[in-house]
Coordinates of C-alpha atoms in Angstrom, one line a residue:
Chain A
M30 CA 103.9 114.9 65.3
S31 CA 106.9 112.3 65.4
P32 CA 108.5 111.7 68.7
S33 CA 111.6 113.4 68.5
K34 CA 109.5 116.5 67.4
F35 CA 107.1 115.8 70.6
L36 CA 110.5 115.6 72.9
E37 CA 111.6 118.5 71.1
L38 CA 108.5 120.5 71.7
R39 CA 107.7 119.3 75.0
K40 CA 111.1 119.6 76.6
P41 CA 111.2 122.9 77.8
V42 CA 107.5 123.0 79.3
W43 CA 109.1 119.8 81.6
K44 CA 112.2 121.5 82.8
R45 CA 110.1 124.5 83.7
L46 CA 107.5 122.4 85.6
E47 CA 110.7 120.5 87.1
E48 CA 111.9 124.0 88.2
L49 CA 108.6 124.7 90.0
T50 CA 107.7 121.6 91.5
G51 CA 111.6 121.8 93.2
K52 CA 110.7 124.8 94.4
G53 CA 107.4 124.2 95.7
R54 CA 108.0 120.8 97.2
R55 CA 109.1 122.2 100.4
R56 CA 106.9 125.0 101.2
L57 CA 104.2 125.7 98.7
S58 CA 104.2 129.5 99.8
A59 CA 107.6 129.5 97.9
L60 CA 106.0 129.9 94.9
R61 CA 104.8 133.4 94.3
E62 CA 101.1 133.9 92.8
E63 CA 102.1 134.0 89.2
E64 CA 104.4 130.7 89.5
L65 CA 101.4 128.8 91.2
Q66 CA 99.4 129.8 88.3
E67 CA 101.9 128.9 85.8
L68 CA 101.9 125.5 87.7
A69 CA 98.4 125.0 87.6
K70 CA 98.7 125.8 83.9
L71 CA 101.5 123.2 83.0
Y72 CA 100.4 120.4 85.2
P73 CA 97.2 119.5 83.0
T74 CA 99.3 119.4 79.7
V75 CA 102.2 117.4 81.1
A76 CA 99.5 115.2 82.7
V77 CA 98.5 114.4 78.9
D78 CA 102.1 114.1 78.3
T79 CA 102.4 111.0 80.1
A80 CA 99.4 109.5 77.5
R81 CA 101.2 111.1 74.8
A82 CA 104.4 109.2 75.5
K83 CA 102.8 106.3 75.8
M84 CA 101.3 106.5 72.7
Y85 CA 104.5 107.4 71.2
G86 CA 106.2 104.3 72.6
M87 CA 108.9 106.7 74.2
G88 CA 111.4 104.7 76.2
D89 CA 110.8 103.9 79.7
N90 CA 113.0 106.7 80.9
T91 CA 111.2 109.6 79.4
R92 CA 107.8 108.0 80.4
R93 CA 109.1 107.6 83.8
Y94 CA 110.6 111.4 84.3
I95 CA 106.9 112.4 82.9
N96 CA 105.1 110.1 85.4
E97 CA 107.5 111.6 88.1
L98 CA 106.7 115.2 86.8
A99 CA 103.1 114.9 86.8
I100 CA 102.8 113.3 90.1
A101 CA 104.8 116.0 91.9
A102 CA 102.6 118.4 90.3
H103 CA 99.5 116.7 91.5
G104 CA 100.5 116.1 94.7
L105 CA 100.9 119.8 94.9
L106 CA 97.6 121.1 93.4
Y107 CA 95.5 118.1 94.3
R108 CA 96.2 118.8 98.0
R109 CA 93.7 118.7 101.3
K110 CA 93.2 122.3 102.8
R111 CA 95.1 122.6 105.7
S112 CA 92.6 122.7 108.5
R113 CA 93.2 124.6 111.8
P114 CA 93.5 121.6 114.5
L115 CA 91.9 123.8 117.3
R116 CA 89.0 124.8 115.4
A117 CA 88.7 121.3 113.9
V118 CA 88.5 119.7 117.4
G119 CA 86.1 122.4 118.3
R120 CA 83.8 121.8 115.4
F121 CA 84.0 118.3 116.2
L122 CA 83.0 118.3 119.9
G123 CA 80.4 121.3 119.3
H124 CA 78.8 119.7 116.4
D125 CA 79.9 116.6 114.3
Y126 CA 80.5 114.6 117.7
P127 CA 77.0 114.5 118.9
C128 CA 75.4 114.1 115.3
L129 CA 77.7 110.9 114.7
F130 CA 76.7 109.8 118.4
R131 CA 72.9 109.9 117.7
E132 CA 73.4 108.4 114.1
L133 CA 75.1 105.3 115.8
R134 CA 73.1 105.2 118.6
F135 CA 71.9 101.6 117.8
Y136 CA 75.6 100.4 118.3
V137 CA 76.0 102.2 121.6
L138 CA 72.7 100.3 122.7
L139 CA 73.7 97.2 121.4
S140 CA 76.9 97.3 123.7
L141 CA 74.9 98.6 126.8
T142 CA 73.1 95.6 126.1
I143 CA 75.8 93.1 126.2
F144 CA 77.1 94.9 129.0
M145 CA 74.3 94.8 131.0
T146 CA 73.1 91.4 130.4
V147 CA 76.8 90.1 131.6
S148 CA 77.0 92.4 134.5
I149 CA 73.2 91.6 135.5
C150 CA 74.3 87.6 135.2
A151 CA 77.4 88.1 137.1
Y152 CA 75.7 89.8 140.1
I153 CA 73.0 87.1 140.6
T154 CA 75.4 84.4 140.4
V155 CA 77.8 85.9 143.2
R156 CA 74.4 86.7 145.4
V157 CA 73.3 83.3 144.9
N158 CA 76.9 81.7 145.2
P159 CA 79.6 84.1 147.2
S160 CA 82.6 82.0 146.6
T161 CA 82.4 82.8 142.7
A162 CA 83.2 86.4 143.5
Y163 CA 86.8 85.7 142.9
L164 CA 86.3 84.2 139.3
F165 CA 84.9 87.6 138.2
V166 CA 86.8 90.1 139.8
P167 CA 90.2 88.9 139.8
G168 CA 92.5 90.9 141.7
G169 CA 89.8 93.8 141.7
L170 CA 88.8 92.5 145.3
D171 CA 92.1 93.9 145.9
V172 CA 91.4 97.2 145.5
A173 CA 88.7 97.1 147.8
G174 CA 90.0 94.2 150.5
G175 CA 89.9 90.8 151.0
P176 CA 87.1 88.1 151.4
D177 CA 86.3 90.1 154.6
V178 CA 85.6 93.5 153.3
S179 CA 84.8 96.1 156.2
K180 CA 83.4 99.8 155.4
E181 CA 87.0 101.2 155.8
D182 CA 88.2 99.2 153.0
V183 CA 86.1 100.7 150.4
G184 CA 88.3 103.3 148.8
E185 CA 90.7 103.4 151.3
R186 CA 93.4 102.1 149.2
Y187 CA 92.8 104.8 147.2
R188 CA 93.6 107.4 149.5
Q189 CA 97.1 106.3 149.8
I190 CA 98.2 106.9 145.9
S191 CA 98.8 110.5 144.9
G192 CA 96.2 112.0 143.1
S193 CA 98.2 113.3 140.0
I194 CA 99.7 109.7 139.5
M195 CA 96.2 108.0 139.8
A196 CA 94.6 110.4 137.6
S197 CA 97.2 109.9 134.6
A198 CA 97.3 106.3 135.0
I199 CA 94.0 105.6 135.3
T200 CA 93.0 107.8 132.3
T201 CA 95.6 107.0 130.1
N202 CA 94.9 103.0 130.8
N203 CA 91.1 104.0 130.0
I204 CA 91.4 105.2 126.9
G205 CA 94.1 102.5 126.1
V206 CA 91.3 100.1 127.0
A207 CA 89.0 102.1 124.7
F208 CA 91.1 102.1 121.9
Y209 CA 91.6 98.5 122.1
A210 CA 88.1 97.5 122.5
F211 CA 87.7 100.0 118.9
A212 CA 90.6 97.8 117.1
M213 CA 89.6 94.4 118.3
G214 CA 86.4 95.3 116.6
I215 CA 87.7 94.4 113.5
A216 CA 87.4 90.9 113.9
A217 CA 84.2 90.7 113.2
G218 CA 83.2 92.7 116.5
I219 CA 84.2 89.6 118.6
G220 CA 87.4 91.3 120.5
T221 CA 85.1 94.3 121.3
C222 CA 82.5 91.6 122.9
Y223 CA 85.2 90.0 124.8
V224 CA 86.3 93.5 126.5
L225 CA 82.6 94.2 127.0
L226 CA 82.0 90.6 128.6
F227 CA 85.4 91.0 130.6
N228 CA 84.3 94.4 132.1
G229 CA 80.8 93.6 132.6
M230 CA 81.5 90.4 134.8
M231 CA 84.0 92.6 136.9
L232 CA 81.6 94.7 137.6
G233 CA 78.6 92.4 138.2
G234 CA 80.8 90.4 140.5
F235 CA 82.0 93.7 142.3
F236 CA 78.3 94.9 143.0
G237 CA 77.5 91.3 144.0
H238 CA 80.4 90.7 146.5
F239 CA 79.4 94.2 148.2
A240 CA 76.1 93.2 148.5
N241 CA 76.7 89.9 150.3
H242 CA 78.8 92.2 152.8
G243 CA 75.6 94.4 153.1
L244 CA 77.8 97.2 151.7
S245 CA 75.7 97.8 148.9
Y246 CA 75.5 101.8 149.8
E247 CA 79.4 101.9 150.4
C248 CA 80.0 100.4 146.8
W249 CA 77.7 102.3 144.9
S250 CA 79.1 105.8 146.5
F251 CA 82.5 104.6 145.4
L252 CA 81.7 103.4 142.1
V253 CA 79.1 105.8 140.9
P254 CA 81.0 109.1 141.0
H255 CA 83.8 108.0 138.4
G256 CA 82.2 104.8 137.2
A257 CA 79.2 106.3 135.7
L258 CA 80.6 108.4 133.1
E259 CA 83.5 105.8 132.9
I260 CA 81.5 102.7 132.0
F261 CA 79.5 105.0 129.4
A262 CA 82.5 105.9 127.9
I263 CA 83.7 102.1 127.6
L264 CA 80.5 101.4 126.2
V265 CA 80.4 103.8 123.4
A266 CA 83.9 102.7 122.8
G267 CA 82.5 99.0 122.5
G268 CA 79.8 100.7 120.2
A269 CA 82.7 102.0 117.7
G270 CA 84.2 98.6 118.2
L271 CA 80.8 97.0 117.1
R272 CA 80.5 99.4 114.5
L273 CA 83.6 98.5 113.0
G274 CA 83.3 94.7 112.9
L275 CA 79.6 94.6 111.9
S276 CA 80.5 96.9 108.9
M277 CA 82.6 93.9 107.6
V278 CA 80.3 91.3 108.6
L279 CA 77.2 93.1 107.2
P280 CA 78.1 95.4 104.3
G281 CA 74.6 95.7 103.3
R282 CA 74.7 97.1 99.7
L283 CA 78.1 98.1 99.8
T284 CA 81.2 96.2 98.8
R285 CA 82.7 94.7 101.7
K286 CA 85.8 96.7 101.4
A287 CA 83.9 100.2 101.0
S288 CA 81.6 99.2 103.9
L289 CA 84.7 98.6 106.1
R290 CA 86.1 102.1 104.8
T291 CA 82.6 103.9 106.0
G292 CA 82.4 102.0 109.2
A293 CA 86.2 102.4 109.9
R294 CA 85.4 106.5 109.9
E295 CA 82.7 106.6 111.5
A296 CA 83.8 103.9 114.4
V297 CA 87.5 105.7 114.7
L298 CA 85.7 109.1 115.3
L299 CA 83.2 107.7 118.0
V300 CA 85.7 106.0 120.0
L301 CA 88.2 109.2 119.8
G302 CA 85.5 111.5 121.1
T303 CA 85.5 109.2 124.3
I304 CA 88.7 110.7 125.3
P305 CA 87.2 114.0 127.1
M306 CA 85.2 111.6 129.1
F307 CA 87.7 109.4 130.0
I308 CA 90.0 112.9 131.2
I309 CA 86.6 113.8 133.2
A310 CA 86.2 110.5 135.0
G311 CA 89.9 110.1 135.5
A312 CA 89.7 113.5 137.4
I313 CA 86.8 112.6 139.7
E314 CA 88.3 109.0 140.2
S315 CA 91.5 110.5 141.5
F316 CA 90.2 113.7 143.2
I317 CA 86.4 113.1 144.1
T318 CA 86.2 109.2 144.9
P319 CA 89.0 109.3 147.5
A320 CA 87.6 112.9 148.9
Y321 CA 86.0 113.0 152.4
I322 CA 82.7 114.0 151.4
S323 CA 79.5 112.1 152.1
G324 CA 78.4 109.6 149.7
I325 CA 75.4 111.1 148.5
A326 CA 77.0 114.0 147.5
K327 CA 80.0 111.8 145.4
I328 CA 76.8 109.9 143.8
L329 CA 75.2 113.3 142.7
I330 CA 78.7 114.5 141.2
G331 CA 78.9 111.4 139.5
L332 CA 75.2 111.3 137.8
L333 CA 75.5 115.1 137.4
A334 CA 79.2 114.2 135.1
L335 CA 77.2 111.8 133.0
G336 CA 73.9 113.7 133.0
T337 CA 76.1 116.9 131.3
V338 CA 77.6 114.6 129.1
L339 CA 74.6 113.0 127.9
A340 CA 72.8 115.8 127.4
W341 CA 75.7 117.3 125.2
L342 CA 75.9 114.1 123.1
L343 CA 71.5 114.1 122.5
M344 CA 71.0 117.7 122.6
V345 CA 73.9 119.6 120.8
G346 CA 74.0 120.1 116.9
R347 CA 70.6 119.3 116.7
G348 CA 68.1 121.3 114.0
R349 CA 71.3 122.2 111.9
T350 CA 71.9 120.1 108.9
P351 CA 73.9 117.2 110.5
L352 CA 77.4 117.5 108.3
S353 CA 78.8 114.2 108.0
A354 CA 82.0 114.0 110.1
A355 CA 84.0 111.6 108.0
D356 CA 83.5 113.7 104.7
E357 CA 84.5 116.9 106.8
R358 CA 87.6 115.7 108.1
G359 CA 88.6 113.9 104.6
Chain B
M18 CA 108.2 92.1 92.6
V19 CA 109.7 94.0 89.8
F20 CA 107.0 96.4 89.2
D21 CA 104.2 97.0 92.2
I22 CA 102.3 100.1 91.2
D23 CA 99.5 101.9 92.6
V24 CA 97.6 103.7 89.6
I25 CA 96.2 107.2 90.4
E26 CA 93.5 108.4 88.2
T27 CA 93.6 112.2 88.2
P28 CA 90.8 114.5 87.3
E29 CA 92.2 114.9 83.9
N30 CA 91.6 111.1 83.6
V31 CA 95.3 110.4 82.9
Q32 CA 96.4 107.4 84.8
L33 CA 100.0 108.3 86.8
E34 CA 101.7 105.4 88.4
R35 CA 103.6 105.3 91.7
D36 CA 105.6 102.4 93.0
L37 CA 104.1 100.5 96.2
A38 CA 106.6 99.9 98.8
G39 CA 107.6 96.4 99.8
I40 CA 107.4 94.4 103.0
G41 CA 111.2 94.7 103.7
T42 CA 111.4 98.4 103.6
R43 CA 108.2 98.8 105.8
F44 CA 109.6 96.4 107.9
V45 CA 112.6 98.3 108.4
A46 CA 111.1 101.9 108.6
C47 CA 108.8 100.5 111.3
L48 CA 111.5 99.0 113.2
L49 CA 113.6 102.1 113.0
D50 CA 110.5 104.1 114.5
L51 CA 110.2 101.6 117.3
L52 CA 113.6 101.8 118.3
L53 CA 113.1 105.9 118.3
I54 CA 110.3 105.7 120.6
F55 CA 112.3 103.2 123.0
A56 CA 114.9 105.4 123.3
V57 CA 112.9 108.3 124.2
M58 CA 111.4 106.0 126.5
L59 CA 114.7 105.1 127.8
I60 CA 116.0 108.5 128.4
M61 CA 112.9 109.8 130.1
L62 CA 113.3 106.7 132.4
I63 CA 116.8 107.5 133.3
V64 CA 115.7 111.1 133.9
L65 CA 113.2 110.4 135.9
L66 CA 115.3 107.8 138.0
I67 CA 117.9 110.1 138.5
A68 CA 115.9 113.5 139.0
G69 CA 112.7 111.9 140.6
W70 CA 113.1 108.8 142.4
G71 CA 114.8 110.5 145.4
A72 CA 111.7 112.8 146.0
F73 CA 109.5 110.0 145.0
I74 CA 110.6 107.6 147.6
E75 CA 110.5 110.5 150.4
S76 CA 106.9 111.0 150.0
M77 CA 104.3 110.1 147.4
F78 CA 102.8 113.7 147.2
T79 CA 105.5 115.7 146.5
E80 CA 107.1 116.6 142.8
G81 CA 108.3 113.1 142.2
A82 CA 104.7 112.1 141.9
L83 CA 104.0 114.8 139.8
M84 CA 107.3 113.4 137.6
I85 CA 105.8 110.0 137.2
A86 CA 102.6 111.2 136.3
V87 CA 103.8 113.3 133.4
F88 CA 106.3 110.2 132.7
I89 CA 102.7 108.1 132.4
V90 CA 101.2 110.8 130.2
I91 CA 104.1 110.9 128.0
Q92 CA 104.5 107.3 127.6
F93 CA 100.7 107.2 126.8
L94 CA 101.4 109.5 123.7
L95 CA 104.3 108.0 122.6
F96 CA 102.4 104.9 122.3
W97 CA 99.5 105.9 120.5
G98 CA 100.1 109.2 118.9
Y99 CA 103.9 108.8 117.5
F100 CA 102.6 107.5 114.2
V101 CA 99.7 109.5 114.1
F102 CA 101.3 112.8 115.0
F103 CA 104.2 112.2 112.2
E104 CA 101.9 111.1 109.5
L105 CA 99.9 114.2 109.7
W106 CA 102.6 116.6 110.2
T107 CA 104.7 115.3 107.4
N108 CA 102.1 114.0 105.3
G109 CA 102.5 110.4 105.8
Q110 CA 105.9 110.1 107.0
T111 CA 107.1 109.0 110.1
P112 CA 111.0 109.5 110.7
G113 CA 111.4 106.1 110.0
K114 CA 109.5 105.9 106.7
K115 CA 111.7 108.9 105.6
S116 CA 114.9 107.2 106.1
Q117 CA 113.4 104.4 103.9
K118 CA 111.6 107.1 101.6
L119 CA 108.3 105.8 102.1
R120 CA 105.1 107.8 102.4
V121 CA 101.9 106.9 103.3
V122 CA 99.0 107.9 100.9
K123 CA 95.1 107.6 99.8
D124 CA 94.7 104.4 97.8
G125 CA 93.6 106.1 94.9
G126 CA 95.5 109.3 95.1
G127 CA 96.3 112.2 97.2
G128 CA 97.6 112.6 100.7
V129 CA 96.4 111.3 103.8
G130 CA 93.8 113.3 106.6
F131 CA 93.2 113.0 110.2
T132 CA 90.6 110.3 109.8
E133 CA 92.9 107.9 107.9
V134 CA 96.2 108.4 109.7
A135 CA 93.9 107.6 113.1
I136 CA 92.7 104.7 111.7
R137 CA 95.5 102.9 110.5
N138 CA 97.3 103.8 113.5
L139 CA 94.7 102.7 115.9
L140 CA 94.6 99.5 114.3
R141 CA 98.2 99.0 114.5
V142 CA 97.9 97.2 117.7
I143 CA 95.9 94.8 115.9
D144 CA 98.1 94.4 113.0
A145 CA 101.4 94.0 115.2
P146 CA 100.0 90.3 116.3
A147 CA 97.8 89.2 113.8
G148 CA 96.7 91.5 111.0
I149 CA 100.2 92.1 109.3
F150 CA 99.4 88.6 107.4
C151 CA 96.8 90.3 106.0
M152 CA 99.5 91.9 103.9
F153 CA 100.1 89.0 101.9
F154 CA 96.7 88.7 100.6
T155 CA 96.3 91.9 99.6
K156 CA 97.4 93.5 96.1
K157 CA 98.6 96.6 97.1
W158 CA 100.4 95.0 100.3
Q159 CA 97.9 96.6 102.9
R160 CA 97.7 95.5 106.3
L161 CA 94.4 95.7 108.2
G162 CA 94.9 99.2 109.3
D163 CA 95.6 100.4 105.5
L164 CA 92.8 98.4 104.4
A165 CA 90.4 100.1 107.0
A166 CA 91.7 103.7 106.3
G167 CA 91.8 103.0 103.0
T168 CA 95.6 103.8 102.4
V169 CA 98.7 102.4 100.8
V170 CA 102.6 103.2 101.2
I171 CA 104.3 103.7 98.6
S172 CA 107.9 104.4 97.9
E173 CA 109.5 107.7 96.8
I174 CA 112.8 105.8 95.5
V175 CA 113.2 107.3 92.0
C176 CA 114.6 104.5 90.1
D177 CA 115.7 106.5 86.9
Y178 CA 118.3 105.0 84.8
S179 CA 119.1 107.5 82.6
A180 CA 122.8 108.7 83.0
S181 CA 121.7 112.3 82.4
H182 CA 119.1 112.4 85.4
D183 CA 121.8 110.5 87.4
K184 CA 122.7 113.2 90.4
R185 CA 124.7 110.7 92.3
N186 CA 127.4 109.7 89.9
K187 CA 127.3 112.6 87.3
G188 CA 130.3 112.8 85.2
Q189 CA 131.8 109.7 87.0
V190 CA 129.5 107.4 84.8
W191 CA 130.4 108.6 81.7
D192 CA 134.1 109.0 81.9
V193 CA 135.1 105.9 82.3
Q194 CA 138.9 105.8 81.1
A195 CA 139.8 102.4 79.2
P196 CA 143.4 101.5 80.3
P197 CA 144.9 99.8 77.4
E198 CA 145.8 96.9 79.8
A199 CA 142.3 96.2 80.3
L200 CA 141.1 96.5 76.4
Q201 CA 144.5 94.1 75.9
A202 CA 143.3 91.7 78.0
T203 CA 139.7 91.2 77.2
N204 CA 140.0 92.2 73.6
L205 CA 137.2 94.8 73.9
K206 CA 137.3 98.1 71.5
P207 CA 137.2 101.4 73.9
E208 CA 133.8 102.2 73.6
E209 CA 132.7 98.5 74.2
Y210 CA 134.7 98.8 77.3
Q211 CA 133.0 101.9 78.2
V212 CA 129.3 100.3 77.8
L213 CA 129.9 97.4 79.7
M214 CA 131.7 99.1 82.8
N215 CA 128.8 101.7 82.9
Y216 CA 126.5 98.8 82.9
W217 CA 128.0 96.9 85.5
K218 CA 128.6 100.2 87.8
R219 CA 124.7 101.0 87.4
R220 CA 123.4 97.7 87.4
Y221 CA 121.9 97.9 90.9
Q222 CA 120.1 101.3 90.6
L223 CA 118.4 99.6 87.8
T224 CA 115.1 97.4 88.0
L225 CA 115.3 93.9 87.3
A226 CA 113.6 94.2 83.9
A227 CA 115.6 96.9 83.4
R228 CA 118.5 94.8 83.7
G229 CA 117.1 92.1 81.8
R230 CA 116.5 94.2 78.8
L231 CA 119.7 95.9 78.6
L232 CA 121.7 92.3 79.0
R233 CA 119.7 91.1 76.3
T234 CA 120.1 94.1 73.6
L235 CA 123.4 95.7 74.7
V236 CA 125.9 93.4 76.8
R237 CA 124.9 90.1 74.7
P238 CA 125.8 91.6 71.3
I239 CA 128.7 93.1 72.6
L240 CA 130.0 89.9 74.2
E241 CA 129.0 87.8 71.1
R242 CA 131.0 90.1 68.9
N243 CA 134.0 89.2 71.2
G244 CA 133.6 85.7 70.5
I245 CA 131.8 84.5 73.5
H246 CA 129.0 82.5 71.9
S247 CA 126.7 79.8 73.2
L248 CA 124.8 82.6 75.3
D249 CA 121.3 81.7 75.3
Y250 CA 118.9 84.8 76.6
D251 CA 119.3 83.6 80.0
T252 CA 120.3 87.1 81.7
K253 CA 121.5 85.6 84.7
A254 CA 124.2 83.6 82.4
I255 CA 125.1 86.9 80.4
E256 CA 125.7 88.3 83.8
R257 CA 128.0 85.9 84.6
Q258 CA 129.7 85.9 81.6
L259 CA 130.3 89.7 82.0
A260 CA 131.7 89.5 85.7
T261 CA 134.5 87.6 84.4
I262 CA 135.4 89.9 81.5
I263 CA 135.1 92.6 84.5
E264 CA 137.0 90.8 86.7
A265 CA 139.9 90.3 84.2
A266 CA 139.6 93.6 82.9
N267 CA 140.2 95.0 86.6
Q268 CA 143.0 92.4 87.2
A269 CA 144.6 93.6 83.9
S270 CA 144.6 97.3 84.9
A271 CA 146.1 98.7 88.2
P272 CA 145.2 99.5 90.7
P273 CA 143.5 96.5 90.9
S274 CA 139.8 96.9 92.1
P275 CA 137.0 94.5 92.6
P276 CA 134.1 95.0 90.4
R277 CA 131.2 96.6 92.4
G278 CA 128.6 99.1 91.5
P279 CA 128.7 102.5 92.9
I280 CA 125.7 101.2 95.2
G281 CA 125.6 98.3 97.0
G282 CA 122.9 95.7 97.9
A283 CA 121.5 93.4 95.2
P284 CA 118.3 94.6 93.6

């Protein structure tokens, strides 16, 4: 077949496909069923035309035109199934996320180890040498009073701020910290370690400072209600950052690029699942921590929240075949 | 950077090609998006100051406090969610990207899904200060977020240089009238004048490679036929020669108009 014959023969097909893709570009539903079928029939032939045009040495013009056409049709045909957001979130929380968490528990444990080591070291340091408290808790002492803290100071500042402002500010700030802990992991996990070290030192210093003043119980009843879940969620986010960073450092049998991609897919879902934890923790922190109820009750509420989340992560979705969340989501 | 292309391998085993977006347009798109976010925040802040401040001063436990809480949440959603939302909603285009005709797609074909969008946009906070340099070292102009998500940004500007597909300048291009004064001044035949004028008007729509080819195969013979010799194959020199001729033609024919393509801007 001569190039001119080829053009003459195929031109009507291209024109038709151009019409169809133009019509379907906005909304696929604009196409009637027989038009859709026609589109599916025409596309492969036009895709082949791109190769044929190259073979016949057609001009750049024509080749580009056919290429654009094929891409437009390709985009219409090979599109992802539109998922329903609510159902997707439901499945994520009800099945995929707990499975993913268990799959990546090593990274969460790693982040827990780093965090606990640092906070225990900071605690011991502050107990041995009280003045170091200011190094570990920059500005944090403001929340609970100055160097001479008293019982009333603990959590008293909290009661002066409106609950709704506090809930939104604390929750958004924490989620932001979690996102940063994840994103900074891309530098071989170093950034994530920084977030973990910083927060671990602060927590250890905080406990040490109050223990020095004989206020350990007040400190626990102030921190545990919201802190148990909040710190756990930060550790999970830290685990996500470590997953991201280690995927690049230790790719195993994959190429570094492929390893980074799978790592990022798992890690981002791991960190996104902490959002509901932070919302719960933020609500507790703003409405239960400052409430005038006994410390034991507050601690119980905090432990109950953490226990529920842990039960969800460890029990839900067991037994059924674990679908990789990343695959399902595309 | 004449042809930066991304090749999709389709299930039919055919390779389709797409133009990758350059750093410049991506920067402009990002800037527009940031301006939009900034504008929304500013408007909200003004509303908050006018409506909420009085109430807030009176007591921290009233509607003023609620408004501030809402403001904090919206500001958070804008910061982390703006790009995710739009890239999901419009299949890879934020308003800024739309204005520059850019689109985020999967590396290797297909539209982006939630995971890709989430990865590339959560990593934005790392890319903004540091990771952006990654773009210079990757073949497909990918920043760190793109690498981790497996996405590329493509340009959907169709630079089709056949007049029959030129919707913007339909008619105008082919119907170049050759004024006799211009022909006299330049010593060109009417057809030659039309060809040269057409090239001149449309030169910015062409890719550099296409311009070079047209200059060598189309413009140069015409110039040579008219006694403008000593032209080597330096396309820039040819275009300069052409520029002087066009200018002479334009000055000869009234009303004088500067030689300019229909679309401004260098290629």
